[in-house]
């Protein structure tokens, strides 16, 4: 490591000291990468995941970075579960400065709307969108009491543009983008900034599984790469870097933004 790199790492390490952050679905994939990036910057982290085992895995890595961390089982789509986790976070750390609403996904469904089962529509909206209503509703009063905070939502490029065979996911993520803007309008004057990130495809274990279990993995990878100008899929750490910027004071003048972290896929027409 050069002297300049060491200096930059030290500065990054100080960005979130004294803050506490709750990351939903922080046990794997992008949530895990975001949690570890925030922990490396000094934040104490709460990993709320439906899988206790996965949550514990992230906690172990965060603790190795020298911060306090704990895992808690949570289903983001269940109000009681969300309320309990927020209470536990405040009881343990005395504050909740950063809320990262990362939970979401497609539940493996691809198909046209007329074939989409009603339960899958409901579940997709519950986990991707209603979850953010719930976590925000029960966190914001605490943030207001403490004088402010930051909310970061993980949307998708599917929330900016239509994608075939993913109507429920597109609708839910479009809702996340709009909820982000609406919350920014409602609370920025009270020192709560609200932003979202719109990733394209990142090489999480889940995405790698989809690629490897498809009949033609190379064709599937190439399909995901279509339109990504930089020519490769994101490393989850790329999303973590953007998340760290948006939750730290380095972005103090940024609120209500839907930031594509997508290798350029959303900036042009498909060719
Ligand atoms: N991976 C990508 O390429 C990509 C691209 C665009 C957007 N996103 C979005 O990023 C977010 C994270 O995606 P990922 O691919 O890292 O996820 P993932 O499929 O790797 O899952 C991450 C975690 O979510 C947990 N989880 C599932 N349901 C839950 C629930 N109801 N409550 C709490 N935890 C739950 C799982 O236990 C798992 O640990 C999602 O909102 C997704 O839509 C991901």
mmCIF file of C-alpha atoms and ligand atoms in Angstrom:
data_model
loop_
_atom_site.group_PDB
_atom_site.id
_atom_site.type_symbol
_atom_site.label_atom_id
_atom_site.label_comp_id
_atom_site.label_asym_id
_atom_site.label_seq_id
_atom_site.Cartn_x
_atom_site.Cartn_y
_atom_site.Cartn_z
ATOM 1 C CA UNK A 1 0.000 0.000 0.000
ATOM 2 C CA UNK A 2 1.409 3.429 -0.930
ATOM 3 C CA UNK A 3 1.496 6.281 1.592
ATOM 4 C CA UNK A 4 -1.381 8.026 -0.233
ATOM 5 C CA UNK A 5 -3.474 4.823 -0.170
ATOM 6 C CA UNK A 6 -2.764 4.347 3.549
ATOM 7 C CA UNK A 7 -3.813 7.960 4.198
ATOM 8 C CA UNK A 8 -7.043 7.489 2.196
ATOM 9 C CA UNK A 9 -7.816 4.262 4.116
ATOM 10 C CA UNK A 10 -7.327 6.049 7.444
ATOM 11 C CA UNK A 11 -9.669 8.855 6.398
ATOM 12 C CA UNK A 12 -12.301 6.331 5.230
ATOM 13 C CA UNK A 13 -11.933 4.466 8.509
ATOM 14 C CA UNK A 14 -13.051 7.574 10.387
ATOM 15 C CA UNK A 15 -16.100 8.489 8.315
ATOM 16 C CA UNK A 16 -18.739 6.719 10.425
ATOM 17 C CA UNK A 17 -17.147 6.429 13.860
ATOM 18 C CA UNK A 18 -19.791 6.847 16.585
ATOM 19 C CA UNK A 19 -22.668 6.022 14.201
ATOM 20 C CA UNK A 20 -24.878 2.980 14.264
ATOM 21 C CA UNK A 21 -26.372 1.437 11.159
ATOM 22 C CA UNK A 22 -29.123 -1.099 10.541
ATOM 23 C CA UNK A 23 -28.820 -3.084 7.310
ATOM 24 C CA UNK A 24 -31.773 -5.206 6.230
ATOM 25 C CA UNK A 25 -30.928 -8.507 4.526
ATOM 26 C CA UNK A 26 -27.329 -7.902 5.556
ATOM 27 C CA UNK A 27 -26.486 -11.580 5.726
ATOM 28 C CA UNK A 28 -25.514 -12.032 2.088
ATOM 29 C CA UNK A 29 -25.019 -10.353 -1.269
ATOM 30 C CA UNK A 30 -25.141 -6.576 -1.492
ATOM 31 C CA UNK A 31 -26.319 -6.189 2.115
ATOM 32 C CA UNK A 32 -23.259 -8.035 3.381
ATOM 33 C CA UNK A 33 -20.933 -5.910 1.210
ATOM 34 C CA UNK A 34 -22.607 -2.684 2.351
ATOM 35 C CA UNK A 35 -22.511 -3.707 6.032
ATOM 36 C CA UNK A 36 -18.794 -4.508 5.840
ATOM 37 C CA UNK A 37 -18.000 -1.253 4.053
ATOM 38 C CA UNK A 38 -19.851 0.722 6.750
ATOM 39 C CA UNK A 39 -18.149 -1.290 9.491
ATOM 40 C CA UNK A 40 -14.744 -0.631 7.910
ATOM 41 C CA UNK A 41 -15.603 3.077 8.151
ATOM 42 C CA UNK A 42 -16.213 2.679 11.898
ATOM 43 C CA UNK A 43 -20.000 2.237 12.140
ATOM 44 C CA UNK A 44 -21.486 -0.212 14.611
ATOM 45 C CA UNK A 45 -23.808 -2.440 12.605
ATOM 46 C CA UNK A 46 -26.988 -4.409 13.125
ATOM 47 C CA UNK A 47 -27.507 -7.156 10.592
ATOM 48 C CA UNK A 48 -31.211 -7.894 10.255
ATOM 49 C CA UNK A 49 -31.834 -10.942 8.116
ATOM 50 C CA UNK A 50 -34.474 -13.628 7.811
ATOM 51 C CA UNK A 51 -31.604 -16.123 8.142
ATOM 52 C CA UNK A 52 -29.890 -15.997 11.556
ATOM 53 C CA UNK A 53 -27.004 -18.062 10.216
ATOM 54 C CA UNK A 54 -26.237 -15.671 7.371
ATOM 55 C CA UNK A 55 -26.623 -12.667 9.696
ATOM 56 C CA UNK A 56 -24.134 -14.194 12.134
ATOM 57 C CA UNK A 57 -21.611 -14.676 9.305
ATOM 58 C CA UNK A 58 -21.631 -10.955 8.491
ATOM 59 C CA UNK A 59 -21.415 -10.036 12.180
ATOM 60 C CA UNK A 60 -18.284 -12.138 12.586
ATOM 61 C CA UNK A 61 -16.616 -10.297 9.694
ATOM 62 C CA UNK A 62 -17.743 -6.871 10.993
ATOM 63 C CA UNK A 63 -16.391 -7.586 14.479
ATOM 64 C CA UNK A 64 -13.045 -8.493 12.929
ATOM 65 C CA UNK A 65 -12.976 -4.892 11.642
ATOM 66 C CA UNK A 66 -13.095 -3.653 15.256
ATOM 67 C CA UNK A 67 -16.692 -2.432 15.538
ATOM 68 C CA UNK A 68 -19.626 -3.626 17.625
ATOM 69 C CA UNK A 69 -22.118 -5.720 15.679
ATOM 70 C CA UNK A 70 -25.057 -8.000 16.281
ATOM 71 C CA UNK A 71 -27.369 -10.087 14.166
ATOM 72 C CA UNK A 72 -31.088 -10.266 14.590
ATOM 73 C CA UNK A 73 -33.663 -12.357 12.808
ATOM 74 C CA UNK A 74 -36.138 -10.205 10.929
ATOM 75 C CA UNK A 75 -38.695 -10.601 8.187
ATOM 76 C CA UNK A 76 -38.881 -7.133 6.628
ATOM 77 C CA UNK A 77 -42.415 -7.747 5.437
ATOM 78 C CA UNK A 78 -43.801 -8.242 8.959
ATOM 79 C CA UNK A 79 -44.514 -5.073 10.931
ATOM 80 C CA UNK A 80 -44.070 -6.668 14.377
ATOM 81 C CA UNK A 81 -40.696 -8.078 13.373
ATOM 82 C CA UNK A 82 -39.510 -4.702 12.033
ATOM 83 C CA UNK A 83 -40.632 -2.835 15.161
ATOM 84 C CA UNK A 84 -38.894 -5.347 17.428
ATOM 85 C CA UNK A 85 -35.565 -5.018 15.559
ATOM 86 C CA UNK A 86 -35.620 -1.219 15.671
ATOM 87 C CA UNK A 87 -36.351 -1.340 19.415
ATOM 88 C CA UNK A 88 -33.467 -3.780 19.954
ATOM 89 C CA UNK A 89 -31.080 -1.612 17.917
ATOM 90 C CA UNK A 90 -31.851 1.490 19.939
ATOM 91 C CA UNK A 91 -31.694 -0.442 23.215
ATOM 92 C CA UNK A 92 -28.276 -1.869 22.333
ATOM 93 C CA UNK A 93 -26.552 1.094 20.656
ATOM 94 C CA UNK A 94 -28.600 3.982 22.058
ATOM 95 C CA UNK A 95 -29.130 5.376 18.578
ATOM 96 C CA UNK A 96 -29.924 4.509 14.968
ATOM 97 C CA UNK A 97 -28.225 6.964 12.588
ATOM 98 C CA UNK A 98 -28.228 5.020 9.324
ATOM 99 C CA UNK A 99 -30.980 2.809 7.928
ATOM 100 C CA UNK A 100 -30.073 0.772 4.838
ATOM 101 C CA UNK A 101 -33.149 -0.780 3.258
ATOM 102 C CA UNK A 102 -31.538 -3.487 1.175
ATOM 103 C CA UNK A 103 -33.946 -6.438 1.368
ATOM 104 C CA UNK A 104 -35.647 -7.353 -1.879
ATOM 105 C CA UNK A 105 -35.518 -9.517 -4.954
ATOM 106 C CA UNK A 106 -37.523 -11.198 -7.675
ATOM 107 C CA UNK A 107 -38.196 -14.529 -5.926
ATOM 108 C CA UNK A 108 -36.932 -16.291 -9.013
ATOM 109 C CA UNK A 109 -40.007 -15.539 -11.098
ATOM 110 C CA UNK A 110 -39.684 -14.618 -14.727
ATOM 111 C CA UNK A 111 -42.799 -14.540 -16.831
ATOM 112 C CA UNK A 112 -45.443 -12.281 -18.239
ATOM 113 C CA UNK A 113 -47.941 -10.451 -16.058
ATOM 114 C CA UNK A 114 -50.966 -12.498 -17.146
ATOM 115 C CA UNK A 115 -49.247 -15.602 -15.755
ATOM 116 C CA UNK A 116 -47.966 -13.956 -12.576
ATOM 117 C CA UNK A 117 -49.659 -15.524 -9.529
ATOM 118 C CA UNK A 118 -51.350 -13.008 -7.215
ATOM 119 C CA UNK A 119 -49.410 -14.253 -4.185
ATOM 120 C CA UNK A 120 -46.118 -13.555 -5.957
ATOM 121 C CA UNK A 121 -47.210 -10.021 -6.848
ATOM 122 C CA UNK A 122 -48.133 -9.419 -3.193
ATOM 123 C CA UNK A 123 -44.894 -10.934 -1.852
ATOM 124 C CA UNK A 124 -42.709 -8.956 -4.286
ATOM 125 C CA UNK A 125 -44.319 -5.680 -3.243
ATOM 126 C CA UNK A 126 -44.236 -6.622 0.443
ATOM 127 C CA UNK A 127 -40.526 -7.465 0.596
ATOM 128 C CA UNK A 128 -39.226 -4.803 -1.816
ATOM 129 C CA UNK A 129 -41.502 -1.842 -1.104
ATOM 130 C CA UNK A 130 -43.850 -2.148 1.880
ATOM 131 C CA UNK A 131 -40.818 -3.191 3.931
ATOM 132 C CA UNK A 132 -39.331 0.279 3.398
ATOM 133 C CA UNK A 133 -42.570 1.923 4.481
ATOM 134 C CA UNK A 134 -42.388 -0.159 7.675
ATOM 135 C CA UNK A 135 -38.708 0.313 8.547
ATOM 136 C CA UNK A 136 -38.862 4.037 7.758
ATOM 137 C CA UNK A 137 -42.126 4.573 9.648
ATOM 138 C CA UNK A 138 -40.663 3.118 12.839
ATOM 139 C CA UNK A 139 -37.156 4.613 12.496
ATOM 140 C CA UNK A 140 -37.963 8.199 11.512
ATOM 141 C CA UNK A 141 -39.492 9.240 14.887
ATOM 142 C CA UNK A 142 -36.254 8.140 16.582
ATOM 143 C CA UNK A 143 -34.112 10.004 14.030
ATOM 144 C CA UNK A 144 -36.202 13.149 14.502
ATOM 145 C CA UNK A 145 -35.738 12.907 18.249
ATOM 146 C CA UNK A 146 -31.946 12.585 17.816
ATOM 147 C CA UNK A 147 -31.752 15.479 15.337
ATOM 148 C CA UNK A 148 -31.379 13.582 12.075
ATOM 149 C CA UNK A 149 -30.203 10.528 10.211
ATOM 150 C CA UNK A 150 -29.728 8.941 6.816
ATOM 151 C CA UNK A 151 -31.891 6.461 4.921
ATOM 152 C CA UNK A 152 -30.477 4.588 1.949
ATOM 153 C CA UNK A 153 -32.707 2.352 -0.143
ATOM 154 C CA UNK A 154 -31.492 -0.286 -2.582
ATOM 155 C CA UNK A 155 -33.689 -0.073 -5.666
ATOM 156 C CA UNK A 156 -32.603 -1.337 -9.114
ATOM 157 C CA UNK A 157 -32.320 -0.189 -12.710
ATOM 158 C CA UNK A 158 -35.582 -2.154 -12.998
ATOM 159 C CA UNK A 159 -37.092 0.739 -11.028
ATOM 160 C CA UNK A 160 -35.999 3.217 -13.700
ATOM 161 C CA UNK A 161 -36.849 1.317 -16.876
ATOM 162 C CA UNK A 162 -39.156 -1.535 -17.835
ATOM 163 C CA UNK A 163 -37.707 -5.045 -18.086
ATOM 164 C CA UNK A 164 -39.492 -7.980 -19.723
ATOM 165 C CA UNK A 165 -40.976 -10.689 -17.479
ATOM 166 C CA UNK A 166 -40.368 -8.778 -14.239
ATOM 167 C CA UNK A 167 -43.452 -6.551 -13.938
ATOM 168 C CA UNK A 168 -43.879 -6.970 -10.184
ATOM 169 C CA UNK A 169 -40.196 -6.314 -9.503
ATOM 170 C CA UNK A 170 -40.165 -3.272 -11.822
ATOM 171 C CA UNK A 171 -43.289 -1.894 -10.147
ATOM 172 C CA UNK A 172 -41.903 -2.475 -6.654
ATOM 173 C CA UNK A 173 -38.504 -0.922 -7.413
ATOM 174 C CA UNK A 174 -40.134 2.008 -9.232
ATOM 175 C CA UNK A 175 -42.093 2.463 -6.016
ATOM 176 C CA UNK A 176 -38.838 2.434 -4.026
ATOM 177 C CA UNK A 177 -37.455 5.239 -6.214
ATOM 178 C CA UNK A 178 -40.587 7.335 -5.700
ATOM 179 C CA UNK A 179 -40.802 6.583 -1.983
ATOM 180 C CA UNK A 180 -37.185 7.755 -1.715
ATOM 181 C CA UNK A 181 -38.062 11.080 -3.345
ATOM 182 C CA UNK A 182 -41.236 11.521 -1.301
ATOM 183 C CA UNK A 183 -39.412 10.886 1.990
ATOM 184 C CA UNK A 184 -36.633 13.273 0.974
ATOM 185 C CA UNK A 185 -39.264 15.961 0.373
ATOM 186 C CA UNK A 186 -40.906 15.270 3.720
ATOM 187 C CA UNK A 187 -37.850 15.032 5.978
ATOM 188 C CA UNK A 188 -34.714 16.661 4.499
ATOM 189 C CA UNK A 189 -35.419 19.953 6.295
ATOM 190 C CA UNK A 190 -35.313 17.976 9.539
ATOM 191 C CA UNK A 191 -31.872 16.638 8.711
ATOM 192 C CA UNK A 192 -32.913 13.211 7.442
ATOM 193 C CA UNK A 193 -31.434 12.626 3.994
ATOM 194 C CA UNK A 194 -33.003 9.893 1.865
ATOM 195 C CA UNK A 195 -31.396 8.452 -1.274
ATOM 196 C CA UNK A 196 -31.438 5.237 -3.265
ATOM 197 C CA UNK A 197 -28.998 3.240 -5.360
ATOM 198 C CA UNK A 198 -30.073 1.524 -8.575
ATOM 199 C CA UNK A 199 -27.726 -1.393 -9.359
ATOM 200 C CA UNK A 200 -27.809 -3.428 -12.571
ATOM 201 C CA UNK A 201 -26.226 -6.843 -11.971
ATOM 202 C CA UNK A 202 -23.638 -7.650 -9.328
ATOM 203 C CA UNK A 203 -21.806 -10.911 -8.830
ATOM 204 C CA UNK A 204 -23.514 -11.920 -5.602
ATOM 205 C CA UNK A 205 -23.746 -15.627 -4.797
ATOM 206 C CA UNK A 206 -27.418 -15.436 -5.838
ATOM 207 C CA UNK A 207 -26.614 -14.023 -9.273
ATOM 208 C CA UNK A 208 -23.744 -16.493 -9.754
ATOM 209 C CA UNK A 209 -26.170 -19.309 -8.896
ATOM 210 C CA UNK A 210 -28.681 -18.070 -11.484
ATOM 211 C CA UNK A 211 -25.899 -17.989 -14.085
ATOM 212 C CA UNK A 212 -24.405 -21.371 -13.203
ATOM 213 C CA UNK A 213 -27.716 -23.213 -12.882
ATOM 214 C CA UNK A 214 -29.077 -21.927 -16.190
ATOM 215 C CA UNK A 215 -29.009 -24.300 -19.194
ATOM 216 C CA UNK A 216 -26.353 -22.133 -20.880
ATOM 217 C CA UNK A 217 -24.369 -20.223 -18.223
ATOM 218 C CA UNK A 218 -22.215 -18.276 -20.662
ATOM 219 C CA UNK A 219 -25.282 -17.115 -22.629
ATOM 220 C CA UNK A 220 -26.956 -16.059 -19.361
ATOM 221 C CA UNK A 221 -23.859 -14.089 -18.293
ATOM 222 C CA UNK A 222 -23.721 -12.406 -21.712
ATOM 223 C CA UNK A 223 -27.438 -11.600 -21.438
ATOM 224 C CA UNK A 224 -26.829 -9.863 -18.095
ATOM 225 C CA UNK A 225 -23.884 -7.984 -19.582
ATOM 226 C CA UNK A 226 -25.991 -6.571 -22.416
ATOM 227 C CA UNK A 227 -25.923 -2.785 -22.309
ATOM 228 C CA UNK A 228 -23.411 -2.592 -19.446
ATOM 229 C CA UNK A 229 -20.966 -0.119 -20.962
ATOM 230 C CA UNK A 230 -17.995 -0.955 -18.757
ATOM 231 C CA UNK A 231 -18.150 -4.586 -19.934
ATOM 232 C CA UNK A 232 -18.323 -6.448 -16.618
ATOM 233 C CA UNK A 233 -20.798 -7.188 -13.826
ATOM 234 C CA UNK A 234 -20.392 -5.206 -10.605
ATOM 235 C CA UNK A 235 -18.514 -6.561 -7.643
ATOM 236 C CA UNK A 236 -20.832 -6.197 -4.596
ATOM 237 C CA UNK A 237 -18.092 -3.949 -3.162
ATOM 238 C CA UNK A 238 -18.838 -1.428 -5.935
ATOM 239 C CA UNK A 239 -22.315 -1.000 -4.458
ATOM 240 C CA UNK A 240 -20.752 -0.850 -0.977
ATOM 241 C CA UNK A 241 -18.531 2.089 -2.031
ATOM 242 C CA UNK A 242 -21.518 4.056 -3.339
ATOM 243 C CA UNK A 243 -23.477 3.217 -0.191
ATOM 244 C CA UNK A 244 -20.692 4.463 2.068
ATOM 245 C CA UNK A 245 -20.592 7.760 0.182
ATOM 246 C CA UNK A 246 -24.366 8.222 0.386
ATOM 247 C CA UNK A 247 -24.622 7.477 4.112
ATOM 248 C CA UNK A 248 -21.617 9.573 5.138
ATOM 249 C CA UNK A 249 -21.391 13.349 5.520
ATOM 250 C CA UNK A 250 -19.359 13.427 2.311
ATOM 251 C CA UNK A 251 -22.742 13.488 0.545
ATOM 252 C CA UNK A 252 -24.386 15.932 2.985
ATOM 253 C CA UNK A 253 -25.829 18.045 0.110
ATOM 254 C CA UNK A 254 -27.351 15.050 -1.690
ATOM 255 C CA UNK A 255 -30.922 13.967 -0.974
ATOM 256 C CA UNK A 256 -33.782 12.530 -3.017
ATOM 257 C CA UNK A 257 -31.425 11.001 -5.544
ATOM 258 C CA UNK A 258 -31.781 7.681 -7.399
ATOM 259 C CA UNK A 259 -28.153 6.916 -8.236
ATOM 260 C CA UNK A 260 -27.570 4.287 -10.925
ATOM 261 C CA UNK A 261 -24.536 2.180 -9.994
ATOM 262 C CA UNK A 262 -24.964 0.127 -13.095
ATOM 263 C CA UNK A 263 -21.936 0.242 -15.394
ATOM 264 C CA UNK A 264 -23.832 2.674 -17.632
ATOM 265 C CA UNK A 265 -26.745 0.418 -18.551
ATOM 266 C CA UNK A 266 -29.449 2.981 -17.797
ATOM 267 C CA UNK A 267 -27.916 5.870 -19.747
ATOM 268 C CA UNK A 268 -28.678 4.668 -23.273
ATOM 269 C CA UNK A 269 -31.182 2.906 -25.495
ATOM 270 C CA UNK A 270 -30.642 -0.837 -25.949
ATOM 271 C CA UNK A 271 -28.941 -1.493 -29.258
HETATM 272 N N1 LIG B 1 -27.653 -8.710 -6.901
HETATM 273 C C1 LIG B 1 -27.915 -7.885 -7.891
HETATM 274 O O1 LIG B 1 -27.320 -7.970 -8.977
HETATM 275 C C2 LIG B 1 -28.955 -6.795 -7.718
HETATM 276 C C3 LIG B 1 -29.224 -5.925 -8.784
HETATM 277 C C4 LIG B 1 -30.156 -4.900 -8.611
HETATM 278 C C5 LIG B 1 -30.794 -4.746 -7.392
HETATM 279 N N2 LIG B 1 -30.546 -5.616 -6.378
HETATM 280 C C6 LIG B 1 -31.250 -5.408 -5.110
HETATM 281 O O2 LIG B 1 -30.287 -5.423 -4.064
HETATM 282 C C7 LIG B 1 -30.867 -5.953 -2.878
HETATM 283 C C8 LIG B 1 -30.020 -7.108 -2.372
HETATM 284 O O3 LIG B 1 -30.001 -8.113 -3.367
HETATM 285 P P1 LIG B 1 -29.000 -9.356 -3.309
HETATM 286 O O4 LIG B 1 -28.947 -9.918 -4.682
HETATM 287 O O5 LIG B 1 -27.757 -8.965 -2.637
HETATM 288 O O6 LIG B 1 -29.861 -10.330 -2.353
HETATM 289 P P2 LIG B 1 -29.681 -11.889 -2.037
HETATM 290 O O7 LIG B 1 -30.664 -12.685 -2.812
HETATM 291 O O8 LIG B 1 -28.240 -12.234 -2.146
HETATM 292 O O9 LIG B 1 -30.246 -11.971 -0.514
HETATM 293 C C9 LIG B 1 -29.692 -11.235 0.495
HETATM 294 C C10 LIG B 1 -30.304 -11.634 1.850
HETATM 295 O O10 LIG B 1 -31.719 -11.333 1.943
HETATM 296 C C11 LIG B 1 -32.240 -12.102 3.011
HETATM 297 N N3 LIG B 1 -33.706 -12.050 2.995
HETATM 298 C C12 LIG B 1 -34.543 -12.599 2.084
HETATM 299 N N4 LIG B 1 -35.832 -12.310 2.397
HETATM 300 C C13 LIG B 1 -35.799 -11.554 3.529
HETATM 301 C C14 LIG B 1 -36.803 -10.958 4.348
HETATM 302 N N5 LIG B 1 -38.099 -11.087 4.048
HETATM 303 N N6 LIG B 1 -36.420 -10.243 5.431
HETATM 304 C C15 LIG B 1 -35.119 -10.111 5.746
HETATM 305 N N7 LIG B 1 -34.111 -10.669 5.015
HETATM 306 C C16 LIG B 1 -34.451 -11.379 3.920
HETATM 307 C C17 LIG B 1 -31.623 -13.466 2.720
HETATM 308 O O11 LIG B 1 -31.625 -14.292 3.866
HETATM 309 C C18 LIG B 1 -30.204 -13.093 2.270
HETATM 310 O O12 LIG B 1 -29.286 -13.181 3.342
HETATM 311 C C19 LIG B 1 -32.290 -6.349 -3.254
HETATM 312 O O13 LIG B 1 -33.182 -5.316 -2.906
HETATM 313 C C20 LIG B 1 -32.234 -6.521 -4.767
HETATM 314 O O14 LIG B 1 -33.482 -6.342 -5.385
HETATM 315 C C21 LIG B 1 -29.641 -6.642 -6.511
#
